[in-house]
PDB file of N, CA and C in Angstrom:
ATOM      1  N   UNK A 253      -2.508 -13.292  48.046  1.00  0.00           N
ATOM      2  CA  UNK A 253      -2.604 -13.904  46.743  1.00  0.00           C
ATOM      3  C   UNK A 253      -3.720 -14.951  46.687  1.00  0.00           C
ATOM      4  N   UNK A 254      -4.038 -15.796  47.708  1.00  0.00           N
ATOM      5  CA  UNK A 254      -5.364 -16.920  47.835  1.00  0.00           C
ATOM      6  C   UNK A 254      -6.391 -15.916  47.865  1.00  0.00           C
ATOM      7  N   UNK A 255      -7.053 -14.782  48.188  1.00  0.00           N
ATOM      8  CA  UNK A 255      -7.922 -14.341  47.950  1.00  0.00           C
ATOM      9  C   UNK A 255      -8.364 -13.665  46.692  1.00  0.00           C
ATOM     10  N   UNK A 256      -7.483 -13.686  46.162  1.00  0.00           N
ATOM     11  CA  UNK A 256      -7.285 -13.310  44.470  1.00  0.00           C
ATOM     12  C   UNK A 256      -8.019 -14.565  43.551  1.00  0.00           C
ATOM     13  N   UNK A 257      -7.016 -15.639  43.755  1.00  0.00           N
ATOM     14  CA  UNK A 257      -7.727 -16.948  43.748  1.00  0.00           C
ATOM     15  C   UNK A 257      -9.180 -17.219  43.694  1.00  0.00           C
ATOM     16  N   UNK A 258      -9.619 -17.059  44.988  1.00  0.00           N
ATOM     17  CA  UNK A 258     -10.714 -16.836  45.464  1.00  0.00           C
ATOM     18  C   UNK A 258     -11.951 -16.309  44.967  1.00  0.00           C
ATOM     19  N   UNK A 259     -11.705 -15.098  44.321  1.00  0.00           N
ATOM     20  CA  UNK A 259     -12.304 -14.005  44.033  1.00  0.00           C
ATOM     21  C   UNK A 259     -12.876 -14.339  42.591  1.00  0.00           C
ATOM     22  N   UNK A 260     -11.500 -14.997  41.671  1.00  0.00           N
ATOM     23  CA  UNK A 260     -11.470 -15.153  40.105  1.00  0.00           C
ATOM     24  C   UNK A 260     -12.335 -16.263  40.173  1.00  0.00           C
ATOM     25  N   UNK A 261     -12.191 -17.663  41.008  1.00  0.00           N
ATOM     26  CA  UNK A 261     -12.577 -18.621  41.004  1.00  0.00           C
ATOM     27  C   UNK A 261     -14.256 -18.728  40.929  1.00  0.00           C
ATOM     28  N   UNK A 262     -15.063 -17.255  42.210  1.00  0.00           N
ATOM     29  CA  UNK A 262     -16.173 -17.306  42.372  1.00  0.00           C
ATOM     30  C   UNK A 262     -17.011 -16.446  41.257  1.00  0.00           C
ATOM     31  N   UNK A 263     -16.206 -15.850  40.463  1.00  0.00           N
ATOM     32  CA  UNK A 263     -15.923 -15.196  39.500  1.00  0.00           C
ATOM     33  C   UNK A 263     -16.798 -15.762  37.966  1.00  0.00           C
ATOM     34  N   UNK A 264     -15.691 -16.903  37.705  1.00  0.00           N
ATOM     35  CA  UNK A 264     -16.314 -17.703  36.927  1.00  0.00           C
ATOM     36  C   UNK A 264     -17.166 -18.531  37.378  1.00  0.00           C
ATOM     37  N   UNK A 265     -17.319 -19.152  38.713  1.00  0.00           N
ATOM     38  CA  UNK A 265     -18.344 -20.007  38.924  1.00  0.00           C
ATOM     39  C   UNK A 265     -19.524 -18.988  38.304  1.00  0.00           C
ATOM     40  N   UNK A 266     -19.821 -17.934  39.129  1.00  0.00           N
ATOM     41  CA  UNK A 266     -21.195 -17.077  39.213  1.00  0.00           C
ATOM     42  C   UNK A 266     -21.242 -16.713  37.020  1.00  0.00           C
ATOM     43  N   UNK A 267     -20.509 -16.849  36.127  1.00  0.00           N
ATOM     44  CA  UNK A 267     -20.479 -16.606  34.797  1.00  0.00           C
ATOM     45  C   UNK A 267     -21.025 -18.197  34.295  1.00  0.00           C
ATOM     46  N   UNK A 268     -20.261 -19.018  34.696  1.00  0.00           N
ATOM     47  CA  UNK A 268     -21.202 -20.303  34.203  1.00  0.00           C
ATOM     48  C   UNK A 268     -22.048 -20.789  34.667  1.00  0.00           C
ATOM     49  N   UNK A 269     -22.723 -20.168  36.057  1.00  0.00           N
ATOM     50  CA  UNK A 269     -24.099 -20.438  36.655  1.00  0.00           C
ATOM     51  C   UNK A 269     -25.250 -19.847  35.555  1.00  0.00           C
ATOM     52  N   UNK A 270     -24.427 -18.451  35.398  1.00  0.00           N
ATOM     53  CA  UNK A 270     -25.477 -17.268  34.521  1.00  0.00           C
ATOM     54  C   UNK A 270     -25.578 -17.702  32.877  1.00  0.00           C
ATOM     55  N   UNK A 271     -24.409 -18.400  32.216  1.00  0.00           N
ATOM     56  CA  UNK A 271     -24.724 -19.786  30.763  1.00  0.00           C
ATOM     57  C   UNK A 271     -25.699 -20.682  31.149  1.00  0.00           C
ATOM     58  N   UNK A 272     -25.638 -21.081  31.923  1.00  0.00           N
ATOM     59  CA  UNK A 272     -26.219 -22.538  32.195  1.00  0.00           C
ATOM     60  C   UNK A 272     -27.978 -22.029  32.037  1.00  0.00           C
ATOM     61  N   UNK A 273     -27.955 -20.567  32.716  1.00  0.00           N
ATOM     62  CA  UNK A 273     -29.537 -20.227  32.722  1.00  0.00           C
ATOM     63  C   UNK A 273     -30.179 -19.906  31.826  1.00  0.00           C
ATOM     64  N   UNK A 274     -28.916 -18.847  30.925  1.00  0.00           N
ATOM     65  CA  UNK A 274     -29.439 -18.006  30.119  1.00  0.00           C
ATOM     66  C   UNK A 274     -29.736 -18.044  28.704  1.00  0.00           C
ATOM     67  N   UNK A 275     -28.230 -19.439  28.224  1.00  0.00           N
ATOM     68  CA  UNK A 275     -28.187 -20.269  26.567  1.00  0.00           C
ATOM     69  C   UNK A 275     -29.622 -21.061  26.775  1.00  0.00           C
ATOM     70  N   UNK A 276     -30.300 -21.700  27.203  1.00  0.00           N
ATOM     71  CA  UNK A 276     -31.671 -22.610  27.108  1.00  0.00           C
ATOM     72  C   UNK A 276     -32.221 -21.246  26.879  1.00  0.00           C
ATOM     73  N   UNK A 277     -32.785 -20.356  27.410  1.00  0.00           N
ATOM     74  CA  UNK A 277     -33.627 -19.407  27.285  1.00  0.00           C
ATOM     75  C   UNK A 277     -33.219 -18.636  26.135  1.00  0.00           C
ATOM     76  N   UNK A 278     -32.519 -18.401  25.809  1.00  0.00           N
ATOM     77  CA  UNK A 278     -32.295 -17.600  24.653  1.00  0.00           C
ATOM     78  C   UNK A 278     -32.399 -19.030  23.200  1.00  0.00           C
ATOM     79  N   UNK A 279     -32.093 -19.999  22.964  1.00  0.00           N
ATOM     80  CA  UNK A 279     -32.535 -20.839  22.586  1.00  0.00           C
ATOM     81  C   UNK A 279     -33.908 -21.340  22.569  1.00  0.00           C
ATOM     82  N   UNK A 280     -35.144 -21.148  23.333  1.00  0.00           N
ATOM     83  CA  UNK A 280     -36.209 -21.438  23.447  1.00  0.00           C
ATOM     84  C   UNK A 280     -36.765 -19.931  23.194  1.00  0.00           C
ATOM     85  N   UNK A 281     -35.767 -19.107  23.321  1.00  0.00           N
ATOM     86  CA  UNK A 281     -36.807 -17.801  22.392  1.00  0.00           C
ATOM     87  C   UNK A 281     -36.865 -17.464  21.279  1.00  0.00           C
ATOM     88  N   UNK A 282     -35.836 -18.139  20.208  1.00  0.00           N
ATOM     89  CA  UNK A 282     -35.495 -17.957  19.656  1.00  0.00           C
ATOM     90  C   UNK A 282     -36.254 -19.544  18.559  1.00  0.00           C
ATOM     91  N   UNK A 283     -36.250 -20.300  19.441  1.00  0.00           N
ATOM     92  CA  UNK A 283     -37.489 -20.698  18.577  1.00  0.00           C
ATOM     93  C   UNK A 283     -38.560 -20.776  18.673  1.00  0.00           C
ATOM     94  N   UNK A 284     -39.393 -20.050  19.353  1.00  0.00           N
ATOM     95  CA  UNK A 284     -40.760 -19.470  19.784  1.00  0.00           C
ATOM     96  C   UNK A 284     -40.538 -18.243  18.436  1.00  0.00           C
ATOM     97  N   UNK A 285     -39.967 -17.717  18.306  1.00  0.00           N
ATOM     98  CA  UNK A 285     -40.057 -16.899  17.406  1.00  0.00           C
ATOM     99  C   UNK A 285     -40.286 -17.546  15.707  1.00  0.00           C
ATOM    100  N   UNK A 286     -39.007 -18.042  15.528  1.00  0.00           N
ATOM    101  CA  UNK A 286     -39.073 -18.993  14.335  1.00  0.00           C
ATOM    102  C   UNK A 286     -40.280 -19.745  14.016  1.00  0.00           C
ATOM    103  N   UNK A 287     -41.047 -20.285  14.916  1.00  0.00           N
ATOM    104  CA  UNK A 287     -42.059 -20.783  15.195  1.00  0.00           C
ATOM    105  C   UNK A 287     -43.267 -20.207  14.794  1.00  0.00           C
ATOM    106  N   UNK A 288     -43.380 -18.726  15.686  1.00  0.00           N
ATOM    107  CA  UNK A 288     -44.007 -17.876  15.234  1.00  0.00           C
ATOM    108  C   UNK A 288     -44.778 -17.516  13.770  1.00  0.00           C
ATOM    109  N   UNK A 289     -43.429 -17.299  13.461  1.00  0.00           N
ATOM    110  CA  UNK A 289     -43.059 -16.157  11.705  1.00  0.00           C
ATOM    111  C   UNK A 289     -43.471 -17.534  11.021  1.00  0.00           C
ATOM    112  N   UNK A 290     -43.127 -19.236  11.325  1.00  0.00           N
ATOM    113  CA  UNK A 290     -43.251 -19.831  10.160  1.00  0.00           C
ATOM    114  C   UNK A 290     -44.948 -20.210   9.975  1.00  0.00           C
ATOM    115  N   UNK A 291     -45.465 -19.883  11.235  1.00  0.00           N
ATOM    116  CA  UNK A 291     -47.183 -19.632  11.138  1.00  0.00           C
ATOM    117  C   UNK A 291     -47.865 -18.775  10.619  1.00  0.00           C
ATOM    118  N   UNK A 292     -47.340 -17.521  10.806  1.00  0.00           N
ATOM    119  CA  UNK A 292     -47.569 -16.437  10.328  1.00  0.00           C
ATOM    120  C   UNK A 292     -47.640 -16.574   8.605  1.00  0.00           C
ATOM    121  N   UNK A 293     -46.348 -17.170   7.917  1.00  0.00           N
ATOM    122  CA  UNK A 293     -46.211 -17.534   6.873  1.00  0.00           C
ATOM    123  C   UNK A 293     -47.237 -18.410   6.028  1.00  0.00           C
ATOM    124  N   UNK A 294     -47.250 -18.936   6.674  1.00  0.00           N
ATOM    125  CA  UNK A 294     -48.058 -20.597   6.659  1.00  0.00           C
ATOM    126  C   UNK A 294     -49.555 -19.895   6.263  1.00  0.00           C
ATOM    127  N   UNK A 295     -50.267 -18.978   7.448  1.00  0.00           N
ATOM    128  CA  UNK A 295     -51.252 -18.310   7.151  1.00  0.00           C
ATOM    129  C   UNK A 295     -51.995 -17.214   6.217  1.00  0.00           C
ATOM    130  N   UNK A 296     -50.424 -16.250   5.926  1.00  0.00           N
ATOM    131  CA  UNK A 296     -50.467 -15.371   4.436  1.00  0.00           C
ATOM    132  C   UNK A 296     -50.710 -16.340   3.291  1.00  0.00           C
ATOM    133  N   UNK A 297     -49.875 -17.253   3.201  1.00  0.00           N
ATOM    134  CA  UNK A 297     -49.820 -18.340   2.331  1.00  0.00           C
ATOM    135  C   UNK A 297     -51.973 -18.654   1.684  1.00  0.00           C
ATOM    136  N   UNK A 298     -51.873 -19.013   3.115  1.00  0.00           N
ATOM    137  CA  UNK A 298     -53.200 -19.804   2.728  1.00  0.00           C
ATOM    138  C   UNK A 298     -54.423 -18.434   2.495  1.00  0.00           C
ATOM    139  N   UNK A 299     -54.096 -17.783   2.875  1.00  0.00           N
ATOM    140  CA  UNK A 299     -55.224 -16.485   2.479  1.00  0.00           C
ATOM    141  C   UNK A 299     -55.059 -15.949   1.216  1.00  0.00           C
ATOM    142  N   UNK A 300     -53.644 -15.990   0.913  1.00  0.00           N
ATOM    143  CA  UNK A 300     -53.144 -15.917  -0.670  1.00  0.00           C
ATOM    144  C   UNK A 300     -53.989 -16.786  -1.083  1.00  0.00           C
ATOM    145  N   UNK A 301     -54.057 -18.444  -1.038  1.00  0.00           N
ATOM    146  CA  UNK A 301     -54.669 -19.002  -1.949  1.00  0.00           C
ATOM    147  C   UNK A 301     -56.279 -18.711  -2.010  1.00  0.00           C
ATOM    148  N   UNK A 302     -56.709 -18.631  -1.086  1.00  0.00           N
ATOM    149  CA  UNK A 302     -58.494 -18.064  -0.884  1.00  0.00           C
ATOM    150  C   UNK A 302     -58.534 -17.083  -1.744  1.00  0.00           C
ATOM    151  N   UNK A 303     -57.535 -16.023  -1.391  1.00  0.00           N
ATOM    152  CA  UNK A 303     -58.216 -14.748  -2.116  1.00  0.00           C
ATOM    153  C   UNK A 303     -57.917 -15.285  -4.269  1.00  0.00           C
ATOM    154  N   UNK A 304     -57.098 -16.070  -4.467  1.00  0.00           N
ATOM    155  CA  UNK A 304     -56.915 -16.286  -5.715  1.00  0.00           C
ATOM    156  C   UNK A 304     -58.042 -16.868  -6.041  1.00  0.00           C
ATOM    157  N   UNK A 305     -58.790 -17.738  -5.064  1.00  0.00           N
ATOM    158  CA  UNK A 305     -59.357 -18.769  -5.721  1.00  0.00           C
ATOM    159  C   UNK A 305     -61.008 -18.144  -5.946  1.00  0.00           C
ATOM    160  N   UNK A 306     -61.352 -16.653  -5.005  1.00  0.00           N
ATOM    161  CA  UNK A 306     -62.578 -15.998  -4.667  1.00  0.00           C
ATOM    162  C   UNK A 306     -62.841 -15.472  -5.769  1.00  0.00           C
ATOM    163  N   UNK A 307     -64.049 -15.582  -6.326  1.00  0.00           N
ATOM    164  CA  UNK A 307     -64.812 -15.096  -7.571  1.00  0.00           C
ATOM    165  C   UNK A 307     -64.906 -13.640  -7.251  1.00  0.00           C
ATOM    166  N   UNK A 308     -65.222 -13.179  -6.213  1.00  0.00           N
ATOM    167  CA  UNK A 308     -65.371 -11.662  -5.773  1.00  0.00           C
ATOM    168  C   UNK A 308     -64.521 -10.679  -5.144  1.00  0.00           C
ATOM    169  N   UNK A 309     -63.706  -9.787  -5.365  1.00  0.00           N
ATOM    170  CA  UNK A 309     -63.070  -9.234  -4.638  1.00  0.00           C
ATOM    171  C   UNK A 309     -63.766  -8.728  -2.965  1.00  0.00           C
ATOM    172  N   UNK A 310     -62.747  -8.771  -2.020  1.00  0.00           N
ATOM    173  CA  UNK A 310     -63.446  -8.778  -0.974  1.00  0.00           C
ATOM    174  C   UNK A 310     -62.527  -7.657  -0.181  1.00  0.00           C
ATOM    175  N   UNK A 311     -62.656  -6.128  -0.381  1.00  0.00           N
ATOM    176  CA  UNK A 311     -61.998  -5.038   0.495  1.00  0.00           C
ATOM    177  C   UNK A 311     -61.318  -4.875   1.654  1.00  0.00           C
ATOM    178  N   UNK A 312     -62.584  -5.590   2.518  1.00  0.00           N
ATOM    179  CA  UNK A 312     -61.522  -5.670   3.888  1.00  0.00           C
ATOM    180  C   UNK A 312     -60.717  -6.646   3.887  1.00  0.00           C
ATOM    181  N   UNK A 313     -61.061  -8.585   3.405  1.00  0.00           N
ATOM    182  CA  UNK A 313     -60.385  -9.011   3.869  1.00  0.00           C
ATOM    183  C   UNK A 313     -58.932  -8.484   2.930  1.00  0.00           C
ATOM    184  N   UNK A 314     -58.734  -8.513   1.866  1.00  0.00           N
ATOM    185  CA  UNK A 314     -57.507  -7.357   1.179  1.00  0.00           C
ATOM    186  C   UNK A 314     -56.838  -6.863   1.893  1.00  0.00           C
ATOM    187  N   UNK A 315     -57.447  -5.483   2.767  1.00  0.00           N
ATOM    188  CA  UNK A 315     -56.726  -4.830   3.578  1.00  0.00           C
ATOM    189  C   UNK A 315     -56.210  -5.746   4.626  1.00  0.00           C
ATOM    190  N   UNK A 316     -56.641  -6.394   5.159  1.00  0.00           N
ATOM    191  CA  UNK A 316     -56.329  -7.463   6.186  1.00  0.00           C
ATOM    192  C   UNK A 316     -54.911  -8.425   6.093  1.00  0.00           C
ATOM    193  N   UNK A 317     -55.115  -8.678   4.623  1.00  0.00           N
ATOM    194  CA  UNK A 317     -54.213  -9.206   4.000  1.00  0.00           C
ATOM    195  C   UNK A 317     -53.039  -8.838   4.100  1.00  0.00           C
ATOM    196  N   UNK A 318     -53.154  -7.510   3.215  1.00  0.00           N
ATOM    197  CA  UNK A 318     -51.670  -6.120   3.009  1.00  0.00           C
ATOM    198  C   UNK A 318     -51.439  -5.616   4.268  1.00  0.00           C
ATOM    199  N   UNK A 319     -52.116  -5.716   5.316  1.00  0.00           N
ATOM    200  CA  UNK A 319     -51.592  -5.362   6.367  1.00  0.00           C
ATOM    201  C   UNK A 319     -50.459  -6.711   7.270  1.00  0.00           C
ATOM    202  N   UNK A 320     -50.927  -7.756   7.208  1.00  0.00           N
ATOM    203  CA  UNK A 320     -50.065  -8.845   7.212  1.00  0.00           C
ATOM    204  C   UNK A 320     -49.206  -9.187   6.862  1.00  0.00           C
ATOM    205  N   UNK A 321     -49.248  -8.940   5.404  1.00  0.00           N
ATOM    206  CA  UNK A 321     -47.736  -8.912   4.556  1.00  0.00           C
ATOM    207  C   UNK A 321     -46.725  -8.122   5.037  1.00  0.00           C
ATOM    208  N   UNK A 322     -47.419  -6.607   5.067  1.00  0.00           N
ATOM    209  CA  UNK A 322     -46.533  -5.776   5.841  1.00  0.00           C
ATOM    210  C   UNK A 322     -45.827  -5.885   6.901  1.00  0.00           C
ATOM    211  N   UNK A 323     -46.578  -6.524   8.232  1.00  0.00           N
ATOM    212  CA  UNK A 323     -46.129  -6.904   9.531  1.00  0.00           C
ATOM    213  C   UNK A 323     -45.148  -7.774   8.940  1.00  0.00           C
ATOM    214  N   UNK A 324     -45.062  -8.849   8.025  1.00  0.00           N
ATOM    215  CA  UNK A 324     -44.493  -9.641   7.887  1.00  0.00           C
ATOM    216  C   UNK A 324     -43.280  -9.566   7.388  1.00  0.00           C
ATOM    217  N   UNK A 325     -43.069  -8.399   5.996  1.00  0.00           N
ATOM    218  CA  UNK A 325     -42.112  -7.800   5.839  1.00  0.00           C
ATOM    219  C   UNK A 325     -41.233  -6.808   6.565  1.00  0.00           C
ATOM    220  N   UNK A 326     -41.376  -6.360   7.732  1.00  0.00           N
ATOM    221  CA  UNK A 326     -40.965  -5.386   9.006  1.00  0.00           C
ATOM    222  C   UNK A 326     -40.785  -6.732   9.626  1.00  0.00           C
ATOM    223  N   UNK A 327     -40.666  -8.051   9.926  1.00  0.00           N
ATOM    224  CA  UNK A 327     -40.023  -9.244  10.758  1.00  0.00           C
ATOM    225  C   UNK A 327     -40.472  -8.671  12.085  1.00  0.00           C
ATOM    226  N   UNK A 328     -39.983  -9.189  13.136  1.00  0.00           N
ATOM    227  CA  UNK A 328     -40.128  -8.302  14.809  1.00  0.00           C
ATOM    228  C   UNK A 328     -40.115  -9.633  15.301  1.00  0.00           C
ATOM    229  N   UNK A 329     -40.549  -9.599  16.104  1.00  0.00           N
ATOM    230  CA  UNK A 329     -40.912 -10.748  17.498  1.00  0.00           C
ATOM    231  C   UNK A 329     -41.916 -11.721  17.321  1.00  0.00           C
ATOM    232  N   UNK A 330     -42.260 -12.517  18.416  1.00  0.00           N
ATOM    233  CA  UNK A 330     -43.488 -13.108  18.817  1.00  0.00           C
ATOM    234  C   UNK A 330     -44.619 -12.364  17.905  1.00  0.00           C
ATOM    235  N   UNK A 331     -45.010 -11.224  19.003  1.00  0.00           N
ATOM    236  CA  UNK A 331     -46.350 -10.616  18.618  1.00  0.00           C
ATOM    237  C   UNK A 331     -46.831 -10.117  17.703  1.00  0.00           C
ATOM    238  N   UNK A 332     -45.446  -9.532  16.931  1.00  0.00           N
ATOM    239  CA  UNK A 332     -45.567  -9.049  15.288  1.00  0.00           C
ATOM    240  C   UNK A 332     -46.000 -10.286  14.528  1.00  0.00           C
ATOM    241  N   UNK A 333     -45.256 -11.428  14.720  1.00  0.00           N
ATOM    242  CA  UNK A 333     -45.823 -13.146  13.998  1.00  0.00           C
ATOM    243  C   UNK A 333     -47.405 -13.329  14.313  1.00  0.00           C
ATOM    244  N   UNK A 334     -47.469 -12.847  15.404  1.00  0.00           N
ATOM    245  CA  UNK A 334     -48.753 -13.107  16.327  1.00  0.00           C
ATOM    246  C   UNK A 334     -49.983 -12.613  15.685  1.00  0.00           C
ATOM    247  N   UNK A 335     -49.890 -11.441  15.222  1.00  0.00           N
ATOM    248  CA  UNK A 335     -50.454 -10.062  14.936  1.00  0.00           C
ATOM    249  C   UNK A 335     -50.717 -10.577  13.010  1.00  0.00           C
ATOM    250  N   UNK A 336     -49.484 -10.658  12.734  1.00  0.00           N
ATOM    251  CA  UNK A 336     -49.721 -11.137  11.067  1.00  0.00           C
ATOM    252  C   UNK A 336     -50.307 -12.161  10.808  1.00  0.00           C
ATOM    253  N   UNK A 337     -50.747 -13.346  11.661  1.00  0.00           N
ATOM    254  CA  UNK A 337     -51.000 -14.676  11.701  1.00  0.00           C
ATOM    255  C   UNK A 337     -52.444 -14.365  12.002  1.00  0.00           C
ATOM    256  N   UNK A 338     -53.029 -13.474  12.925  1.00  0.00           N
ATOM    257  CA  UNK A 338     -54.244 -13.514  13.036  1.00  0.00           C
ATOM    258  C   UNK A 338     -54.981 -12.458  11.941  1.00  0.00           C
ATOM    259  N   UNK A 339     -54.234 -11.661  11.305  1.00  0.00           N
ATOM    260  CA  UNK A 339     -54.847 -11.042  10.013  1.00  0.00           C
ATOM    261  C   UNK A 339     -55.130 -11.525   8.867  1.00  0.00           C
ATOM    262  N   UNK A 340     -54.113 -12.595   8.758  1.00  0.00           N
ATOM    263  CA  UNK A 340     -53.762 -13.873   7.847  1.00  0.00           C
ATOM    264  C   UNK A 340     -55.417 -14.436   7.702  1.00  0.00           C
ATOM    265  N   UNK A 341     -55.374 -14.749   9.354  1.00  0.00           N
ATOM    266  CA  UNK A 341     -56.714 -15.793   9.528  1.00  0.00           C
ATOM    267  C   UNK A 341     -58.099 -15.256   9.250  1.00  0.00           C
ATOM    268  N   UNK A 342     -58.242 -13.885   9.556  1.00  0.00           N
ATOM    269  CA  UNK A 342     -59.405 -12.836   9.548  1.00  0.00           C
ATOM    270  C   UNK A 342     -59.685 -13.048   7.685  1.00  0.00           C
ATOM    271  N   UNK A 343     -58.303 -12.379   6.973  1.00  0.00           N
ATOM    272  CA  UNK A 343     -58.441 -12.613   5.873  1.00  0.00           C
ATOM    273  C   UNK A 343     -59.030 -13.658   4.840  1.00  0.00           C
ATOM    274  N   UNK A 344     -58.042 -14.745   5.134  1.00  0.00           N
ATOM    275  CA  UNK A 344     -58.967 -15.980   4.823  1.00  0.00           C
ATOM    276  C   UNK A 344     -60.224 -16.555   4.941  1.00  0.00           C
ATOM    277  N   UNK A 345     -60.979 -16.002   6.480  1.00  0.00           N
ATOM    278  CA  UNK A 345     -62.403 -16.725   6.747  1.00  0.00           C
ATOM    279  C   UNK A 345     -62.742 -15.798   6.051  1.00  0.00           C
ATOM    280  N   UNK A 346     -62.860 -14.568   5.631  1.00  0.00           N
ATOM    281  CA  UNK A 346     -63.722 -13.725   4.634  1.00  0.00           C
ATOM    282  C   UNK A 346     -63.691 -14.219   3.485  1.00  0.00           C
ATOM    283  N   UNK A 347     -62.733 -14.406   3.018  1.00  0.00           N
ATOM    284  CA  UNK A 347     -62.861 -14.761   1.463  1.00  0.00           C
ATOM    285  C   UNK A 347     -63.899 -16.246   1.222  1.00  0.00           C
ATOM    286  N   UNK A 348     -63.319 -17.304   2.422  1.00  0.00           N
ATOM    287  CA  UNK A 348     -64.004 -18.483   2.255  1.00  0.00           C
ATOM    288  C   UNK A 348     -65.333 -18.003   2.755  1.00  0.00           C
ATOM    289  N   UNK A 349     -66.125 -17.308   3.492  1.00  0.00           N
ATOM    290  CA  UNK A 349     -67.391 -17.047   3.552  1.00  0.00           C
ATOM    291  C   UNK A 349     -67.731 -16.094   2.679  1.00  0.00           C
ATOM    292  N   UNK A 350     -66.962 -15.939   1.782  1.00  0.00           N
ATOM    293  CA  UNK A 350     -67.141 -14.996   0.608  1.00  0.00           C
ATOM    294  C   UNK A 350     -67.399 -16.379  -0.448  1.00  0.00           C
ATOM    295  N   UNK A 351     -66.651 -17.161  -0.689  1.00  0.00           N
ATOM    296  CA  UNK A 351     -66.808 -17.812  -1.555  1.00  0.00           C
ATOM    297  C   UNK A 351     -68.373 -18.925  -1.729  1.00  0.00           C
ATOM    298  N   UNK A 352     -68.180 -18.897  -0.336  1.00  0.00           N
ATOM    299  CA  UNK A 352     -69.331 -20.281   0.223  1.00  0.00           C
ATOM    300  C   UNK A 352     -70.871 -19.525  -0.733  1.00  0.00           C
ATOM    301  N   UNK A 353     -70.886 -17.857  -0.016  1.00  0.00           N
ATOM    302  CA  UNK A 353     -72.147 -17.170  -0.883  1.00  0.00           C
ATOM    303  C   UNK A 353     -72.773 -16.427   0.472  1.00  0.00           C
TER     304      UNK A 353
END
């Protein structure tokens, strides 16, 4: 019966060794992500306002754009945030070197 004990005891130790590791990390991925998407956001945002404010329509950065939105509407991970955030950015410097002349 003490090895039963034993067994349950090392049981849960080795389950709250594996919390202790795994809640921080899943917590720090979880706002690496949030993090992410609210850049990503942040960046559609501001290419939205460029392209409103551009006297000229500008094709690619557009496509650049709608492709961002898209990533953005499909949500995902890191790299999907990653990915929409730098189309975001592509988008925007066109329009503002669109606008400049």
């Amino acid at each position: 019966m003490t090895w039963l004990v034993w067994v349950l005891g090392a049981v849960v130790l080795a389950a709250a060794g594996a919390g202790v590791v795994a809640l921080p990390w899943w917590r720090n991925r979880d706002l690496r992500r949030r993090t992410a998407w609210s850049a990503a956001r942040a960046a559609i945002d501001a290419a939205a306002v460029s392209r409103d404010a551009a006297a000229v329509p500008h094709p690619e950065a557009e496509q650049l754009l709608t492709r961002a939105e898209t990533i953005a509407a499909a949500r995902g991970g890191d790299r999907a945030a990653r990915a929409a955030e730098n189309h975001a950015r592509r988008a925007d410097a066109l329009w503002r070197e669109a606008a400049r002349g």
